[in-house]
Amino acid sequence: MTETSPPADAPERAFFGRRKGKRLRGLQEQRLAELLPRLRVAPPAEGRLDPATLFPGIADGPSEVWLEIGFGGGEHLAAQAEARPDIGIVGAEPFVNGVAKLLRAVDERGLRNVRIRDEDVSPLLAALPDACLARVYLLYPDPWPKRRQRKRRFVSDESLAEIARVLRPGGLFRFASDIDDYVGWTLMRTARCPALRWTARKAADWTQPYSGWPGTRYEAKAIAAGRRPTYLEFERIA
């Protein structure tokens, strides 16, 4: 993601920047008006939200539910949803143009196992019950590189504790970035989270993409610019 100024009404620690980029075309606007409301996920006013109930299109319910935080253009999320139609995937992304790109993939590929949170993911995380997710992805989040901005990075002691809470035992948290400082920042904070264990055993475990990795548009730009991505994986332990 590129560094941008947050909207005036954004919370103090909003981890995202701008909400909209280039002007949307007619079909994009139509999908936002007609398709998004059918896929949108909102936290309930009271109580918890069982994510398994969000996917009536999956016969007998999803075998697992995954969450991708900040899905960008949706390349990874759409590829995973197409490869695993038995899995329910919730994607959170406040950037309208990114949501429009994912909606196109959902529409054109007939994906029935995708749901979208087009606002801050934090209220959604807080509404999820314990141990309800099998995977959480955070791929190429905005690094907020300036020192005064770092409090806006999504990875924090508090957010990792919340991710660990919603992951079931053995569930995976996957983090990818091409910014070394953010990688170190994340490793330091996950080391302080007693419920998460780094799964790496050798260097290739964090320098090679995950199995079945489809790549993302941002990753391709980073590699073209000479930046090397890092792929971290953490397991939820009892």
mmCIF file of N, CA, C and O in Angstrom, residues 49-52 54-55 64-69 88-90 124-125 128-137 162-173 236:
data_model
loop_
_atom_site.group_PDB
_atom_site.id
_atom_site.type_symbol
_atom_site.label_atom_id
_atom_site.label_comp_id
_atom_site.label_asym_id
_atom_site.label_seq_id
_atom_site.Cartn_x
_atom_site.Cartn_y
_atom_site.Cartn_z
ATOM 1 N N LEU A 49 -20.441 -12.636 16.540
ATOM 2 C CA LEU A 49 -20.804 -12.984 15.171
ATOM 3 C C LEU A 49 -20.157 -14.315 14.818
ATOM 4 O O LEU A 49 -18.930 -14.416 14.781
ATOM 5 N N ASP A 50 -20.970 -15.339 14.577
ATOM 6 C CA ASP A 50 -20.438 -16.639 14.170
ATOM 7 C C ASP A 50 -20.124 -16.569 12.683
ATOM 8 O O ASP A 50 -21.032 -16.528 11.852
ATOM 9 N N PRO A 51 -18.832 -16.574 12.287
ATOM 10 C CA PRO A 51 -18.509 -16.394 10.870
ATOM 11 C C PRO A 51 -18.983 -17.535 9.984
ATOM 12 O O PRO A 51 -19.180 -17.354 8.789
ATOM 13 N N ALA A 52 -19.175 -18.712 10.554
ATOM 14 C CA ALA A 52 -19.632 -19.852 9.749
ATOM 15 C C ALA A 52 -21.025 -19.629 9.185
ATOM 16 O O ALA A 52 -21.395 -20.234 8.180
ATOM 17 N N LEU A 54 -22.081 -16.982 7.761
ATOM 18 C CA LEU A 54 -22.042 -15.971 6.703
ATOM 19 C C LEU A 54 -22.049 -16.564 5.299
ATOM 20 O O LEU A 54 -22.118 -15.821 4.322
ATOM 21 N N PHE A 55 -21.969 -17.887 5.183
ATOM 22 C CA PHE A 55 -21.751 -18.511 3.880
ATOM 23 C C PHE A 55 -22.846 -19.527 3.548
ATOM 24 O O PHE A 55 -22.582 -20.740 3.473
ATOM 25 N N GLU A 64 -13.789 -24.491 6.962
ATOM 26 C CA GLU A 64 -12.991 -23.550 7.745
ATOM 27 C C GLU A 64 -13.389 -22.140 7.342
ATOM 28 O O GLU A 64 -13.961 -21.922 6.274
ATOM 29 N N VAL A 65 -13.052 -21.179 8.191
ATOM 30 C CA VAL A 65 -13.228 -19.774 7.846
ATOM 31 C C VAL A 65 -11.876 -19.081 7.992
ATOM 32 O O VAL A 65 -11.173 -19.270 8.992
ATOM 33 N N TRP A 66 -11.506 -18.289 6.977
ATOM 34 C CA TRP A 66 -10.276 -17.519 6.973
ATOM 35 C C TRP A 66 -10.602 -16.032 6.936
ATOM 36 O O TRP A 66 -11.672 -15.637 6.468
ATOM 37 N N LEU A 67 -9.666 -15.222 7.402
ATOM 38 C CA LEU A 67 -9.807 -13.769 7.361
ATOM 39 C C LEU A 67 -8.561 -13.178 6.728
ATOM 40 O O LEU A 67 -7.442 -13.519 7.120
ATOM 41 N N GLU A 68 -8.749 -12.307 5.739
ATOM 42 C CA GLU A 68 -7.631 -11.554 5.180
ATOM 43 C C GLU A 68 -7.829 -10.083 5.513
ATOM 44 O O GLU A 68 -8.840 -9.488 5.129
ATOM 45 N N ILE A 69 -6.855 -9.509 6.194
ATOM 46 C CA ILE A 69 -6.913 -8.123 6.626
ATOM 47 C C ILE A 69 -6.165 -7.257 5.625
ATOM 48 O O ILE A 69 -4.972 -7.450 5.403
ATOM 49 N N GLY A 88 -14.758 -20.658 3.710
ATOM 50 C CA GLY A 88 -15.345 -19.328 3.716
ATOM 51 C C GLY A 88 -14.267 -18.307 4.021
ATOM 52 O O GLY A 88 -13.498 -18.478 4.966
ATOM 53 N N ILE A 89 -14.171 -17.260 3.202
ATOM 54 C CA ILE A 89 -13.128 -16.254 3.382
ATOM 55 C C ILE A 89 -13.765 -14.876 3.546
ATOM 56 O O ILE A 89 -14.534 -14.426 2.696
ATOM 57 N N VAL A 90 -13.409 -14.221 4.629
ATOM 58 C CA VAL A 90 -13.836 -12.848 4.879
ATOM 59 C C VAL A 90 -12.644 -11.942 4.582
ATOM 60 O O VAL A 90 -11.552 -12.147 5.124
ATOM 61 N N LEU A 124 -14.799 -5.760 13.750
ATOM 62 C CA LEU A 124 -15.159 -7.118 13.341
ATOM 63 C C LEU A 124 -14.387 -8.141 14.155
ATOM 64 O O LEU A 124 -14.953 -9.135 14.636
ATOM 65 N N LEU A 125 -13.092 -7.934 14.307
ATOM 66 C CA LEU A 125 -12.291 -8.848 15.130
ATOM 67 C C LEU A 125 -12.855 -8.951 16.539
ATOM 68 O O LEU A 125 -12.964 -10.039 17.102
ATOM 69 N N LEU A 128 -15.876 -11.291 16.842
ATOM 70 C CA LEU A 128 -15.752 -12.711 16.552
ATOM 71 C C LEU A 128 -15.567 -13.519 17.836
ATOM 72 O O LEU A 128 -14.893 -13.073 18.766
ATOM 73 N N PRO A 129 -16.133 -14.717 17.887
ATOM 74 C CA PRO A 129 -15.936 -15.556 19.075
ATOM 75 C C PRO A 129 -14.539 -16.151 19.109
ATOM 76 O O PRO A 129 -13.818 -16.161 18.109
ATOM 77 N N ASP A 130 -14.169 -16.661 20.257
ATOM 78 C CA ASP A 130 -12.859 -17.291 20.408
ATOM 79 C C ASP A 130 -12.736 -18.500 19.474
ATOM 80 O O ASP A 130 -13.710 -19.224 19.238
ATOM 81 N N ALA A 131 -11.517 -18.703 18.979
ATOM 82 C CA ALA A 131 -11.152 -19.928 18.261
ATOM 83 C C ALA A 131 -12.080 -20.249 17.089
ATOM 84 O O ALA A 131 -12.422 -21.398 16.855
ATOM 85 N N CYS A 132 -12.478 -19.233 16.331
ATOM 86 C CA CYS A 132 -13.422 -19.455 15.236
ATOM 87 C C CYS A 132 -12.779 -19.458 13.857
ATOM 88 O O CYS A 132 -13.424 -19.841 12.875
ATOM 89 N N LEU A 133 -11.523 -19.043 13.751
ATOM 90 C CA LEU A 133 -10.853 -18.944 12.448
ATOM 91 C C LEU A 133 -9.701 -19.930 12.339
ATOM 92 O O LEU A 133 -9.015 -20.218 13.324
ATOM 93 N N ALA A 134 -9.492 -20.426 11.119
ATOM 94 C CA ALA A 134 -8.373 -21.330 10.865
ATOM 95 C C ALA A 134 -7.145 -20.587 10.360
ATOM 96 O O ALA A 134 -6.017 -21.051 10.534
ATOM 97 N N ARG A 135 -7.355 -19.434 9.710
ATOM 98 C CA ARG A 135 -6.236 -18.636 9.213
ATOM 99 C C ARG A 135 -6.584 -17.160 9.263
ATOM 100 O O ARG A 135 -7.728 -16.770 9.062
ATOM 101 N N VAL A 136 -5.538 -16.359 9.498
ATOM 102 C CA VAL A 136 -5.619 -14.907 9.355
ATOM 103 C C VAL A 136 -4.427 -14.468 8.517
ATOM 104 O O VAL A 136 -3.286 -14.849 8.807
ATOM 105 N N TYR A 137 -4.687 -13.697 7.474
ATOM 106 C CA TYR A 137 -3.638 -13.174 6.601
ATOM 107 C C TYR A 137 -3.516 -11.665 6.786
ATOM 108 O O TYR A 137 -4.517 -10.955 6.853
ATOM 109 N N GLU A 162 -5.571 -10.155 19.847
ATOM 110 C CA GLU A 162 -6.906 -10.365 19.306
ATOM 111 C C GLU A 162 -6.889 -11.412 18.196
ATOM 112 O O GLU A 162 -7.779 -12.262 18.111
ATOM 113 N N ILE A 163 -5.875 -11.371 17.345
ATOM 114 C CA ILE A 163 -5.741 -12.394 16.304
ATOM 115 C C ILE A 163 -5.573 -13.771 16.933
ATOM 116 O O ILE A 163 -6.195 -14.747 16.508
ATOM 117 N N ALA A 164 -4.724 -13.868 17.951
ATOM 118 C CA ALA A 164 -4.527 -15.149 18.631
ATOM 119 C C ALA A 164 -5.829 -15.639 19.254
ATOM 120 O O ALA A 164 -6.137 -16.838 19.240
ATOM 121 N N ARG A 165 -6.609 -14.727 19.782
ATOM 122 C CA ARG A 165 -7.878 -15.120 20.416
ATOM 123 C C ARG A 165 -8.841 -15.759 19.428
ATOM 124 O O ARG A 165 -9.494 -16.758 19.745
ATOM 125 N N VAL A 166 -8.945 -15.195 18.225
ATOM 126 C CA VAL A 166 -9.929 -15.707 17.268
ATOM 127 C C VAL A 166 -9.414 -16.911 16.479
ATOM 128 O O VAL A 166 -10.201 -17.609 15.829
ATOM 129 N N LEU A 167 -8.105 -17.179 16.529
ATOM 130 C CA LEU A 167 -7.578 -18.373 15.863
ATOM 131 C C LEU A 167 -7.822 -19.609 16.722
ATOM 132 O O LEU A 167 -7.640 -19.581 17.939
ATOM 133 N N ARG A 168 -8.197 -20.690 16.080
ATOM 134 C CA ARG A 168 -8.329 -21.946 16.802
ATOM 135 C C ARG A 168 -6.940 -22.541 17.045
ATOM 136 O O ARG A 168 -5.971 -22.177 16.354
ATOM 137 N N PRO A 169 -6.780 -23.439 18.014
ATOM 138 C CA PRO A 169 -5.478 -24.080 18.223
ATOM 139 C C PRO A 169 -4.993 -24.744 16.936
ATOM 140 O O PRO A 169 -5.740 -25.447 16.260
ATOM 141 N N GLY A 170 -3.752 -24.465 16.567
ATOM 142 C CA GLY A 170 -3.216 -24.954 15.308
ATOM 143 C C GLY A 170 -3.479 -24.033 14.137
ATOM 144 O O GLY A 170 -2.952 -24.233 13.042
ATOM 145 N N GLY A 171 -4.317 -22.998 14.338
ATOM 146 C CA GLY A 171 -4.592 -22.029 13.284
ATOM 147 C C GLY A 171 -3.359 -21.203 12.962
ATOM 148 O O GLY A 171 -2.415 -21.112 13.754
ATOM 149 N N LEU A 172 -3.344 -20.575 11.795
ATOM 150 C CA LEU A 172 -2.156 -19.892 11.295
ATOM 151 C C LEU A 172 -2.408 -18.406 11.083
ATOM 152 O O LEU A 172 -3.441 -18.009 10.542
ATOM 153 N N PHE A 173 -1.430 -17.604 11.489
ATOM 154 C CA PHE A 173 -1.378 -16.189 11.157
ATOM 155 C C PHE A 173 -0.225 -15.993 10.194
ATOM 156 O O PHE A 173 0.929 -16.302 10.513
ATOM 157 N N ARG A 236 -1.086 -20.801 16.193
ATOM 158 C CA ARG A 236 -1.774 -20.588 17.476
ATOM 159 C C ARG A 236 -1.560 -21.817 18.338
ATOM 160 O O ARG A 236 -1.915 -22.943 17.963
#
